[in-house]
XYZ file of C-alpha atoms in Angstrom:
776
model
C 40.973 -9.028 26.176
C 40.771 -11.697 24.633
C 43.536 -14.932 26.109
C 46.064 -15.430 23.499
C 45.914 -19.725 22.976
C 49.146 -21.990 25.037
C 50.746 -24.230 22.486
C 51.961 -26.694 23.461
C 54.691 -28.908 21.389
C 51.681 -30.967 19.041
C 49.480 -26.945 18.314
C 53.822 -25.837 17.322
C 53.572 -28.677 15.157
C 50.401 -27.837 13.411
C 51.663 -24.415 12.632
C 54.613 -25.412 11.561
C 52.764 -27.752 8.242
C 50.350 -24.660 8.766
C 52.584 -22.665 7.426
C 54.755 -24.171 4.510
C 51.243 -24.763 3.057
C 50.419 -21.171 3.621
C 54.303 -20.577 2.744
C 52.196 -18.623 -0.951
C 50.972 -16.459 1.253
C 53.674 -15.622 3.086
C 55.836 -14.949 0.204
C 52.739 -11.502 -1.235
C 52.191 -10.334 2.227
C 54.418 -11.061 5.814
C 55.708 -8.051 8.549
C 53.819 -6.606 10.508
C 53.109 -3.835 8.748
C 51.894 -6.338 5.781
C 54.416 -4.868 3.332
C 53.891 -5.757 -0.029
C 57.222 -8.657 -0.383
C 56.988 -10.364 -3.362
C 54.646 -9.580 -6.606
C 50.731 -9.767 -6.337
C 48.685 -12.575 -8.206
C 47.000 -10.218 -9.873
C 46.739 -6.261 -10.330
C 45.003 -5.132 -7.194
C 45.000 -1.310 -7.981
C 41.186 -0.240 -5.548
C 41.839 2.634 -2.851
C 41.033 1.563 0.556
C 37.517 3.470 0.909
C 37.545 6.024 4.399
C 36.206 5.555 7.081
C 34.361 9.234 7.056
C 33.503 8.024 3.075
C 31.820 4.449 4.751
C 29.683 5.811 7.275
C 28.684 9.086 5.721
C 27.539 5.995 2.728
C 25.383 3.921 4.961
C 21.714 3.755 4.199
C 19.698 2.350 6.771
C 16.527 0.481 4.612
C 14.021 3.027 6.193
C 13.404 7.174 6.126
C 13.038 8.525 9.063
C 9.960 11.338 9.278
C 10.731 14.225 11.508
C 7.975 16.998 13.108
C 8.107 20.208 12.764
C 10.258 20.436 15.970
C 12.735 17.329 15.180
C 11.182 14.946 16.411
C 10.550 11.611 15.083
C 7.516 10.347 14.447
C 7.456 7.503 11.963
C 9.876 5.339 10.088
C 9.069 3.685 6.932
C 11.046 1.290 5.074
C 11.559 1.767 1.171
C 14.223 -0.713 0.461
C 12.814 -4.302 0.353
C 15.618 -6.400 -0.201
C 17.472 -5.989 2.964
C 16.688 -4.408 6.809
C 19.161 -2.206 8.159
C 18.731 0.414 11.240
C 21.283 3.722 11.475
C 24.775 3.339 11.654
C 25.703 2.254 15.532
C 28.527 3.952 17.089
C 31.063 1.273 19.089
C 30.389 2.719 21.845
C 27.059 2.430 21.934
C 27.166 -1.132 21.577
C 27.228 -3.106 24.848
C 30.354 -3.881 25.535
C 29.593 -7.721 25.982
C 28.068 -7.760 22.249
C 31.951 -6.397 21.409
C 34.073 -9.422 23.333
C 31.283 -12.081 22.348
C 31.543 -10.624 18.631
C 35.836 -11.819 19.083
C 35.251 -14.979 20.438
C 33.596 -16.444 18.061
C 35.711 -14.331 14.854
C 38.796 -13.197 15.993
C 40.106 -13.719 19.152
C 43.837 -11.857 18.624
C 41.964 -9.188 15.863
C 43.963 -6.049 18.568
C 47.281 -8.694 18.224
C 47.419 -8.596 14.234
C 47.760 -6.660 11.254
C 44.298 -8.026 10.004
C 46.192 -11.158 8.907
C 45.997 -14.316 12.611
C 48.888 -15.565 10.467
C 48.987 -18.566 13.642
C 44.993 -18.927 12.954
C 45.975 -19.435 8.475
C 48.672 -21.784 9.972
C 45.701 -23.438 12.162
C 42.874 -23.971 9.142
C 46.314 -25.340 6.880
C 46.893 -27.547 9.239
C 42.775 -28.101 9.647
C 42.785 -29.264 5.766
C 45.979 -31.705 6.350
C 44.066 -33.678 8.327
C 41.127 -33.672 6.940
C 39.160 -31.478 9.234
C 39.208 -27.792 7.544
C 35.926 -26.377 8.722
C 36.996 -23.120 9.326
C 39.171 -20.618 7.568
C 40.754 -18.120 8.816
C 39.647 -14.843 7.327
C 40.433 -11.744 9.996
C 36.862 -8.892 10.578
C 39.634 -6.758 9.310
C 39.286 -9.281 5.910
C 36.039 -9.742 6.289
C 35.463 -5.886 6.323
C 38.250 -5.523 3.509
C 35.523 -8.275 1.088
C 32.418 -5.900 2.882
C 33.864 -3.061 1.112
C 35.237 -4.321 -2.292
C 32.577 -6.542 -4.447
C 35.202 -8.478 -6.261
C 36.582 -10.052 -3.000
C 33.408 -11.310 -1.593
C 33.303 -14.813 -2.197
C 32.555 -16.144 -5.100
C 30.244 -18.848 -6.148
C 31.666 -21.830 -5.522
C 34.054 -20.414 -3.224
C 36.551 -18.326 -3.014
C 40.642 -18.902 -5.232
C 43.794 -18.455 -3.880
C 43.700 -14.927 -6.526
C 40.643 -14.062 -4.328
C 42.189 -15.288 -0.738
C 45.532 -13.526 -2.021
C 44.167 -10.206 -2.711
C 41.456 -9.988 0.007
C 44.777 -10.318 2.101
C 45.698 -7.561 0.890
C 43.360 -5.602 0.261
C 42.487 -6.483 4.951
C 46.796 -4.818 5.476
C 45.428 -1.291 3.435
C 42.518 -1.633 5.695
C 44.371 -1.565 8.778
C 47.345 0.795 8.146
C 43.771 3.994 7.355
C 41.940 2.310 9.384
C 41.583 1.363 13.488
C 41.402 -1.083 15.246
C 38.014 0.045 16.659
C 36.324 2.025 13.237
C 37.127 -1.472 11.584
C 35.330 -2.955 15.006
C 32.372 -0.676 14.298
C 32.346 -1.144 10.459
C 31.775 -4.678 10.740
C 28.907 -4.153 13.354
C 27.537 -2.296 11.411
C 28.061 -4.485 7.542
C 27.414 -7.762 8.926
C 24.572 -9.955 7.554
C 22.981 -11.963 10.588
C 19.935 -14.102 9.676
C 17.725 -13.710 7.166
C 17.144 -10.089 5.815
C 18.856 -8.702 8.842
C 21.872 -6.439 8.803
C 23.949 -5.124 10.941
C 23.929 -4.742 14.485
C 21.275 -2.339 15.430
C 18.311 -4.451 13.154
C 19.351 -7.861 14.914
C 19.404 -6.489 18.229
C 16.024 -3.926 17.147
C 14.339 -6.631 16.122
C 14.894 -9.823 17.749
C 15.887 -9.139 20.551
C 13.979 -6.013 21.031
C 16.917 -3.764 22.417
C 18.920 -0.994 21.733
C 22.715 -2.854 20.961
C 23.996 -0.837 24.320
C 20.959 -3.122 26.100
C 22.402 -6.170 24.067
C 23.345 -9.012 27.435
C 25.825 -11.729 27.860
C 23.318 -14.216 25.695
C 21.939 -11.764 23.482
C 25.098 -11.222 22.070
C 26.350 -14.760 21.973
C 23.662 -15.704 19.793
C 24.282 -13.031 17.391
C 27.850 -13.995 17.707
C 26.682 -16.903 16.473
C 24.994 -16.336 13.629
C 27.946 -14.276 12.182
C 29.315 -17.233 11.701
C 26.204 -18.846 9.833
C 23.199 -16.987 9.834
C 21.568 -19.564 8.298
C 22.151 -21.760 10.975
C 19.463 -23.517 12.093
C 18.061 -24.044 16.092
C 19.860 -26.487 17.610
C 23.681 -24.940 15.510
C 22.851 -22.057 16.645
C 21.963 -22.798 20.650
C 24.544 -25.549 20.903
C 27.150 -22.514 19.716
C 26.014 -19.416 21.613
C 26.836 -21.354 24.689
C 29.920 -22.655 23.185
C 30.865 -18.748 23.633
C 28.918 -18.095 26.502
C 31.049 -21.417 28.170
C 34.698 -20.485 26.940
C 33.765 -16.709 27.768
C 32.801 -17.510 31.789
C 35.632 -19.882 32.033
C 33.633 -22.817 31.219
C 30.133 -22.468 33.751
C 27.813 -25.125 32.337
C 25.488 -23.150 29.782
C 21.993 -21.861 31.103
C 20.696 -20.450 28.119
C 17.592 -22.617 26.507
C 16.518 -24.018 23.504
C 13.488 -22.106 23.472
C 14.443 -19.159 23.799
C 16.448 -19.166 21.622
C 14.003 -20.273 19.372
C 11.579 -17.122 20.111
C 14.454 -14.721 18.930
C 15.138 -16.907 15.922
C 11.058 -16.722 15.369
C 10.844 -13.080 15.680
C 13.409 -11.911 12.484
C 9.955 -10.658 10.931
C 9.182 -8.093 14.582
C 8.876 -4.945 14.036
C 12.029 -2.674 15.762
C 11.404 -2.232 18.753
C 11.354 1.828 19.614
C 10.576 2.495 15.811
C 8.282 5.413 15.614
C 4.922 5.471 15.214
C 3.518 8.225 15.905
C 1.586 9.458 12.527
C 1.779 5.911 10.322
C -0.192 7.113 7.685
C 0.734 10.552 7.645
C 4.144 9.170 6.616
C 3.180 6.197 4.577
C 1.328 9.454 2.364
C 4.290 12.046 2.474
C 6.557 9.355 0.827
C 4.049 9.097 -2.291
C 5.047 12.366 -2.868
C 8.614 12.885 -3.721
C 9.082 13.016 -6.997
C 8.463 9.257 -8.810
C 10.352 6.811 -9.055
C 12.075 8.984 -6.525
C 14.245 6.683 -3.581
C 16.017 6.680 -0.478
C 19.211 8.296 -2.126
C 17.287 11.160 -4.087
C 16.162 12.212 -0.635
C 18.373 15.811 -0.342
C 21.274 15.531 1.457
C 20.473 18.246 4.375
C 18.281 15.426 5.173
C 20.620 13.090 5.548
C 20.051 12.623 9.960
C 23.398 11.804 12.118
C 24.387 7.759 11.695
C 24.217 7.470 8.405
C 19.569 8.150 9.278
C 17.730 8.971 6.249
C 15.572 12.235 7.116
C 12.134 13.730 5.172
C 11.379 17.362 8.404
C 7.482 16.611 7.826
C 4.878 19.524 9.187
C 3.244 17.438 11.857
C 3.530 19.314 15.678
C 3.973 15.896 17.494
C 2.177 17.101 21.307
C -1.065 18.027 18.687
C -1.166 14.975 17.318
C -0.813 12.429 20.459
C -3.061 14.765 22.139
C -5.672 14.593 19.013
C -4.628 10.856 18.947
C -6.089 10.473 22.746
C -8.890 12.536 21.826
C -10.377 10.031 19.487
C -9.729 7.086 21.667
C -11.165 9.055 24.752
C -14.400 9.591 22.599
C -15.318 6.398 20.783
C -14.096 4.164 23.588
C -18.399 5.524 25.465
C -19.839 5.281 22.033
C -20.953 1.611 23.395
C -23.894 0.328 20.969
C -23.221 2.757 17.590
C -21.422 0.672 16.177
C -18.456 3.341 15.721
C -15.126 2.454 16.443
C -13.162 4.170 13.756
C -12.082 7.971 13.170
C -9.960 10.480 10.983
C -8.703 13.752 12.206
C -7.275 16.170 10.084
C -5.449 20.088 10.383
C -4.401 21.895 9.135
C -2.592 26.157 9.395
C -4.682 28.043 7.240
C -2.188 30.447 6.336
C 0.525 28.412 4.915
C -1.343 24.773 4.539
C 0.738 23.483 6.806
C -0.266 19.354 7.931
C 0.076 20.076 11.605
C -1.756 16.635 12.311
C -3.521 13.684 10.525
C -4.497 10.375 12.146
C -5.985 8.017 9.486
C -7.757 5.035 11.743
C -8.995 4.304 15.502
C -5.263 2.391 15.783
C -6.456 -0.709 18.832
C -9.867 0.669 18.435
C -10.514 0.107 13.983
C -10.757 -3.572 12.623
C -8.988 -1.789 9.628
C -6.343 -0.348 11.508
C -3.759 0.299 8.383
C -6.338 1.295 6.650
C -6.227 5.730 5.927
C -9.583 7.077 6.107
C -8.797 10.266 6.063
C -8.290 9.479 2.421
C -11.197 6.848 2.411
C -13.689 7.696 -0.335
C -16.822 7.948 1.516
C -20.405 10.178 0.872
C -20.034 13.994 1.603
C -23.136 14.448 3.042
C -24.384 17.602 3.805
C -21.261 18.971 4.362
C -21.427 19.958 -0.232
C -24.024 22.644 1.122
C -21.369 25.256 1.760
C -20.338 25.630 -1.706
C -23.158 25.401 -2.908
C -24.603 27.938 -1.837
C -20.991 29.686 -1.772
C -21.305 29.868 -6.028
C -25.358 30.408 -5.402
C -25.148 34.146 -3.758
C -21.282 34.014 -6.006
C -24.063 34.486 -9.612
C -25.897 36.104 -7.389
C -29.365 34.253 -7.979
C -29.109 34.228 -3.768
C -28.997 35.871 -1.102
C -28.320 35.404 2.821
C -32.379 36.841 2.377
C -33.786 35.404 0.620
C -36.367 32.759 1.396
C -36.689 29.037 0.304
C -39.484 27.016 1.199
C -38.898 23.857 2.848
C -41.234 21.262 1.206
C -41.996 18.049 -0.007
C -40.528 18.192 -3.430
C -40.765 15.423 -6.174
C -38.373 16.309 -9.004
C -38.419 14.009 -12.321
C -35.644 12.717 -13.398
C -34.792 10.517 -16.427
C -34.040 8.459 -13.738
C -37.242 8.619 -11.885
C -38.725 10.615 -9.052
C -36.146 12.008 -6.302
C -37.199 12.682 -3.417
C -35.534 14.618 -0.962
C -35.957 14.607 2.372
C -34.529 16.309 5.664
C -32.943 14.807 8.406
C -35.036 14.787 10.867
C -38.137 13.769 8.221
C -39.632 17.403 9.069
C -41.010 20.961 7.086
C -40.142 24.253 8.352
C -41.712 25.772 5.309
C -40.180 29.731 4.791
C -37.256 29.937 5.086
C -33.634 32.230 4.470
C -30.681 30.859 3.157
C -29.332 31.334 6.102
C -31.138 29.284 8.394
C -31.189 26.614 5.293
C -27.691 26.225 5.501
C -27.148 26.688 8.867
C -30.008 24.539 9.554
C -28.505 21.933 7.714
C -32.050 22.038 5.813
C -32.511 19.325 2.682
C -34.789 19.877 0.740
C -33.753 23.790 -0.020
C -30.078 22.347 -0.616
C -32.146 20.738 -3.666
C -33.807 23.798 -5.259
C -30.642 26.457 -4.730
C -28.875 23.285 -6.921
C -31.832 23.411 -9.194
C -31.055 27.301 -9.509
C -27.037 26.441 -10.032
C -27.130 22.945 -11.673
C -24.764 19.780 -11.042
C -22.330 20.539 -13.832
C -21.900 24.147 -12.842
C -21.545 22.877 -8.993
C -19.389 19.986 -10.321
C -17.113 21.985 -11.841
C -16.615 23.760 -8.979
C -15.289 21.182 -6.684
C -13.621 19.500 -8.763
C -12.278 23.657 -8.624
C -11.460 22.815 -5.181
C -9.101 19.200 -5.103
C -11.931 17.454 -4.959
C -12.109 13.629 -6.441
C -15.063 13.509 -8.002
C -15.126 10.138 -10.220
C -18.071 10.637 -12.351
C -20.112 13.209 -14.145
C -23.062 15.265 -12.683
C -25.371 14.007 -15.013
C -24.897 10.875 -12.268
C -25.166 12.769 -8.857
C -28.092 13.948 -9.836
C -29.617 16.847 -8.151
C -28.909 14.505 -5.117
C -25.163 16.675 -5.685
C -26.759 19.089 -2.858
C -26.990 16.974 -0.274
C -23.528 14.944 -0.966
C -24.300 12.012 -2.938
C -20.485 12.100 -4.107
C -17.166 10.029 -2.515
C -14.613 12.322 -1.114
C -12.190 11.511 1.106
C -11.428 13.742 4.445
C -8.194 14.967 3.706
C -9.153 16.778 0.531
C -12.522 18.248 1.402
C -10.170 19.272 5.251
C -8.195 21.931 2.239
C -11.381 22.063 0.441
C -12.745 24.525 3.793
C -9.289 26.741 4.222
C -10.260 27.818 1.085
C -13.837 29.286 2.829
C -11.285 30.697 5.582
C -8.872 31.966 3.033
C -11.995 34.401 0.822
C -11.943 31.740 -1.126
C -8.349 31.471 -2.650
C -7.345 27.001 -2.901
C -3.967 26.092 -2.081
C -2.589 22.240 -2.716
C -1.182 21.970 1.358
C 2.311 21.500 2.657
C 3.655 18.330 4.640
C 7.066 19.436 4.412
C 9.324 21.194 5.520
C 11.366 21.620 2.657
C 8.135 22.713 0.022
C 6.638 26.034 -0.213
C 4.518 26.959 2.027
C 1.189 26.946 0.823
C 2.600 24.930 -2.076
C 1.650 26.904 -5.461
C 0.096 30.012 -5.389
C -3.106 29.567 -4.445
C -5.835 29.687 -7.477
C -9.507 31.445 -6.532
C -12.264 30.119 -6.753
C -14.916 32.106 -5.078
C -15.890 35.162 -4.496
C -14.592 36.390 -1.712
C -17.580 38.430 -0.447
C -19.667 35.304 -0.849
C -17.615 32.828 1.167
C -16.976 35.706 3.967
C -21.415 35.665 3.847
C -20.468 31.607 3.795
C -18.222 31.373 6.952
C -20.448 34.073 9.003
C -23.414 31.548 8.405
C -21.701 29.076 9.650
C -20.859 30.301 12.942
C -23.896 31.972 13.305
C -25.414 29.458 16.578
C -29.174 30.656 16.119
C -29.266 30.071 12.419
C -28.272 26.615 13.408
C -30.195 26.231 16.645
C -33.931 25.050 14.525
C -31.605 22.115 14.129
C -28.732 21.429 15.746
C -29.678 24.158 19.167
C -28.028 27.372 20.916
C -25.517 24.760 23.080
C -24.073 22.014 21.125
C -20.249 21.152 20.779
C -20.856 22.805 17.951
C -19.992 25.990 20.232
C -17.079 26.847 20.995
C -16.053 29.262 23.223
C -13.686 31.455 20.093
C -15.176 32.503 17.101
C -15.012 29.068 14.722
C -16.994 28.125 11.413
C -17.925 24.872 11.352
C -20.933 22.010 9.063
C -21.516 19.262 9.953
C -22.397 15.847 7.561
C -23.985 12.246 7.657
C -23.893 9.952 4.327
C -26.553 7.846 3.501
C -28.013 5.319 6.184
C -25.466 7.046 8.713
C -22.300 4.837 7.894
C -20.487 8.364 8.107
C -20.313 11.044 10.451
C -18.249 14.725 9.661
C -17.626 17.837 11.257
C -15.375 20.049 9.550
C -14.670 23.754 10.701
C -12.576 27.110 10.273
C -10.991 29.452 13.200
C -8.769 32.509 12.258
C -6.261 29.948 12.095
C -6.800 26.794 11.232
C -9.587 24.583 9.727
C -10.167 20.600 10.825
C -11.898 17.845 9.908
C -12.960 14.591 11.301
C -14.829 11.705 10.096
C -15.791 9.414 12.359
C -17.357 5.877 11.349
C -16.850 1.236 11.533
C -14.457 -0.391 8.539
C -17.131 -2.598 7.179
C -19.135 0.115 6.045
C -22.639 -0.236 8.601
C -24.915 2.194 9.475
C -24.113 2.889 13.081
C -26.356 3.576 15.487
C -28.325 6.841 16.994
C -25.615 8.710 15.706
C -25.873 12.394 14.305
C -23.642 15.349 13.477
C -23.163 16.878 16.884
C -22.822 13.424 18.401
C -20.556 12.179 16.472
C -17.585 13.584 14.546
C -18.822 17.451 16.775
C -17.209 16.390 19.900
C -13.271 15.317 18.158
C -13.908 18.217 16.518
C -14.565 20.703 19.328
C -11.519 18.910 22.012
C -9.062 19.754 18.962
C -9.951 23.218 18.644
C -10.023 24.202 22.053
C -6.409 22.103 22.377
C -6.041 24.586 19.636
C -6.749 27.718 20.960
C -6.597 26.869 24.430
C -4.116 30.101 24.701
C -4.568 31.954 20.488
C -7.728 33.508 20.161
C -9.970 33.291 17.503
C -11.556 36.535 16.146
C -13.741 36.788 12.716
C -12.156 37.799 9.977
C -12.489 41.608 9.139
C -16.158 42.715 7.083
C -14.354 43.228 3.216
C -15.307 47.046 2.636
C -16.851 45.826 -0.108
C -19.606 44.783 1.605
C -23.314 45.834 2.496
C -25.226 45.241 4.942
C -28.638 46.257 5.677
C -31.454 45.692 8.564
C -34.069 42.647 6.789
C -37.184 42.008 7.748
C -39.625 39.385 6.289
C -43.088 38.709 6.633
C -45.739 36.921 8.371
C -42.607 36.991 10.972
C -41.305 33.831 9.372
C -37.910 35.509 10.682
C -36.568 37.769 13.054
C -35.460 41.865 11.142
C -32.296 40.766 11.553
C -28.527 43.022 10.132
C -27.861 40.939 6.919
C -25.173 40.959 4.850
C -25.708 41.373 0.891
C -22.808 41.608 -2.781
C -23.770 45.112 -4.066
C -25.881 45.460 -5.613
C -28.314 42.243 -4.072
C -29.384 44.438 -1.043
C -32.974 44.854 0.359
C -35.037 45.315 3.132
C -37.731 42.899 2.708
C -38.154 40.000 2.010
C -41.612 37.852 0.938
C -42.562 34.751 -0.402
C -44.045 34.862 -4.017
C -45.903 31.674 -5.221
C -44.116 29.700 -6.959
C -44.728 27.965 -10.250
C -46.380 24.940 -8.278
C -48.273 26.818 -6.453
C -50.161 28.713 -9.356
C -50.252 25.723 -12.192
C -50.189 22.284 -11.601
C -48.037 19.377 -13.300
C -48.993 16.014 -12.914
C -46.219 14.455 -10.355
C -45.800 10.818 -11.396
C -45.329 9.075 -13.279
C -42.220 11.054 -14.511
C -42.060 11.262 -18.824
C -40.335 8.141 -20.343
C -41.063 5.812 -17.208
C -40.791 2.002 -18.929
C -43.382 -0.439 -16.943
C -43.428 -4.053 -16.794
C -46.230 -5.955 -15.841
C -46.164 -7.883 -13.548
C -46.569 -11.730 -14.727
C -46.750 -13.160 -11.371
C -50.356 -11.037 -10.143
C -53.564 -10.972 -13.153
C -53.864 -8.148 -14.962
C -57.209 -7.519 -13.502
C -56.167 -6.945 -10.199
C -53.050 -4.052 -11.163
C -52.846 -0.648 -10.951
C -50.526 1.952 -11.975
C -51.544 4.769 -9.587
C -51.019 8.507 -11.001
C -50.812 11.473 -8.457
C -50.844 15.506 -9.423
C -50.551 18.685 -7.660
C -52.778 20.143 -5.731
C -54.948 21.864 -7.714
C -56.663 25.827 -7.460
C -60.382 25.171 -6.177
C -61.893 26.163 -9.875
C -59.763 23.691 -11.452
C -61.801 21.300 -10.280
C -62.638 18.152 -10.471
C -59.259 17.096 -12.529
C -59.699 14.553 -15.079
C -56.868 11.669 -16.833
C -56.985 10.625 -20.003
C -54.740 7.951 -21.666
C -54.946 8.408 -24.983
C -57.701 9.568 -25.976
C -59.695 7.635 -23.497
C -61.171 9.748 -19.325
C -59.795 6.801 -17.585
C -60.067 8.587 -13.607
C -60.518 12.288 -11.772
C -59.036 13.956 -9.168
C -55.225 14.868 -7.626
C -54.693 10.860 -7.189
C -56.249 8.289 -9.183
C -55.710 4.246 -10.588
C -55.710 3.252 -13.536
C -55.550 -0.280 -14.637
C -51.994 -0.328 -17.438
C -52.303 -1.622 -21.127
C -49.122 -2.443 -22.818
C -48.552 -0.614 -24.808
C -47.042 3.855 -25.461
C -48.975 5.403 -24.042
C -50.499 9.502 -24.366
C -51.422 10.136 -20.006
C -52.486 13.921 -20.287
C -54.198 15.727 -17.296
C -57.261 17.914 -17.800
C -59.315 20.420 -16.070
C -62.765 20.357 -16.106
C -63.552 22.544 -18.845
C -61.245 19.933 -20.340
C -58.201 21.908 -21.286
C -54.790 20.243 -20.716
C -52.787 20.952 -18.093
C -49.876 18.318 -18.296
C -49.533 15.030 -20.453
C -46.319 12.885 -21.029
C -45.618 9.882 -22.331
C -45.057 6.462 -20.550
C -44.449 3.043 -21.830
C -45.764 -0.343 -20.400
C -44.985 -3.393 -21.579
C -46.512 -6.589 -21.136
C -45.820 -10.378 -21.081
C -47.468 -13.221 -22.353
C -47.207 -15.347 -19.238
C -48.792 -17.763 -17.923
C -50.477 -16.330 -14.166
C -51.189 -18.915 -11.154
C -53.065 -16.242 -8.344
C -50.914 -19.157 -6.215
C -47.718 -16.561 -8.106
C -49.717 -13.253 -6.898
C -47.641 -10.091 -6.126
C -47.943 -6.691 -5.571
C -48.709 -4.812 -8.737
C -46.052 -4.230 -11.946
C -42.719 -4.710 -12.432
C -41.449 -1.016 -13.582
C -37.767 0.465 -13.734
C -37.004 4.251 -12.693
C -40.159 5.484 -10.616
C -41.051 6.282 -7.292
C -44.227 5.628 -6.551
C -45.786 2.065 -6.813
C -48.182 0.665 -8.497
C -50.958 -0.761 -6.430
C -53.200 -3.202 -6.348
C -56.819 -3.474 -6.061
């Protein structure tokens, strides 16, 4: 209990003088009940709000996100005007803090009924003698002003009218609220320092403690801030020491200035014990709220106790922790590979619930705040399953169809496109099953040449993949994942494969409808079943990945890896009967990783997460659709072992033989490409510059090949060199009988500039051609 002040003759005289000065106030309010005795100097008809309504209206400056079991996983600030925490009940505020506040602000709080008349008298006397540094506002009067904007201190100070109204409202507050409720409201509504308002904010930010853990030193500093939220360090320290000495009966103050300085410097620090299990996911959830919405738009049913605004999400906190541990464990063993970042997304196949969402590797990342699950990056081979599903659906190919994995030069408007396999080798004739499972690049390009880039790009967009450019921008490289996609969208696209080709948005909030909206059929379910069967076939992928790798699980899964250009990104995305898991690994700088393959980068994390999900839950391959046909297929020349294969109705076969492709029976110019523009190198003598021309290898009967530029024979053989001349030229490839086999037009631009033998360069410069002219 706060001790009463001892009054001597001097104090009594001061009180009498103060009472005389306070007479206008006494005319208005008197007695312990604060009853009105005379007319008010103004019309104050504002109703006193109830304690319950004030507490219910309190809103923290952030919103708390809960996992599917009710555990807090993140707290995201939404209001940047003030920093407010939750409403803290008085029993959860340390006794030391309550004592310090009463001693500093209103030490007769439990003895008066809203107005401390002795404090009013003292303030009046100090005003008379010219030492009026303190007012006489009680905690009740301050709370009354906090609850009524018209009673707050105006610019330039309060007038008598304002003071009269404040006193009257304090009396009303005392009639309807208990003392404990008034003190509780004061501690939760008062401004402490800078943007910190309320005991929860100042405790968790400045002192890194919850309010119930505040000690005497911390309580004294916090109470001193109430008198001057923007006071300097020295003044705060001296006021805190004065409070401590009074509370400790005059003992010496042991609070150091350095400690006060450290606490005051922490006003911008993160709040202690702030949930941060899924910060990237939390920010993404908030972006899905309706445009222009804020904390006030959260459903009332989502408002938690003590004024916390809460959003119930679909995330699973135990799974999220396991994923984070798996990332840290895997990345810690990667050594000097430049693999420092990772992102993981886990979705429920049926509902679309986001069960885990890790956007970065945390402290291992050079950009931990960047959400790598939403960062666009080259997809690599992860787009191939969608390409083959489209080819199967269109009945252009079957799982047993043969594609030639051999060197390929594709003439495009920008020059030659020359795809290569990951290992630089060629497998010859392979089936679609082997080509997809083993992730061979050249067969995928041949497949896109059948489908067309425009049609494939449209289907990718239907899967929710955010292609930023038109199909012609990517060309045939789209088959190898030259487009930028993000992990979250890619994982949800794979979920469509797991759901028989039906795509829907993922669900992040428990209040949303399952699966977002009605699923949209994107693929023929028969085609997606075959693709899933191929991606689960460990024998078919053994050519590239071996039989035992991180892609193999003890339960049924279908999985695909991908690596972007120059080894900057590595992906593994796959699904089981119940879940779809997507993993990306790389680094924040976009640097090439060292010695990181599809099975050593993202795949081990994918395998670990899938094993955790199915530790006690089996995963079985979806039942074969009744409309799907199957038969035993044999391959001529022993290209592949005979096997049972599945077919879309009308495409089944029992024997597969390779056929001669166009380039095997015809002859064409491989380079230069039609329409190529060359420029002679001005720093190299024209007589030594050569343009290399190549043709496909002809049957022996066509030998020798002859190259004509215009009407002039310039060379013979499948590879020739021609000394280019400025101008527009028609290049013709003829057989020994002079029959034209292929022809195209090119342009050579000359630059009239003196050449010096000291500046000789490599040859004529040109645009859009993969075959470089050579100097003789």
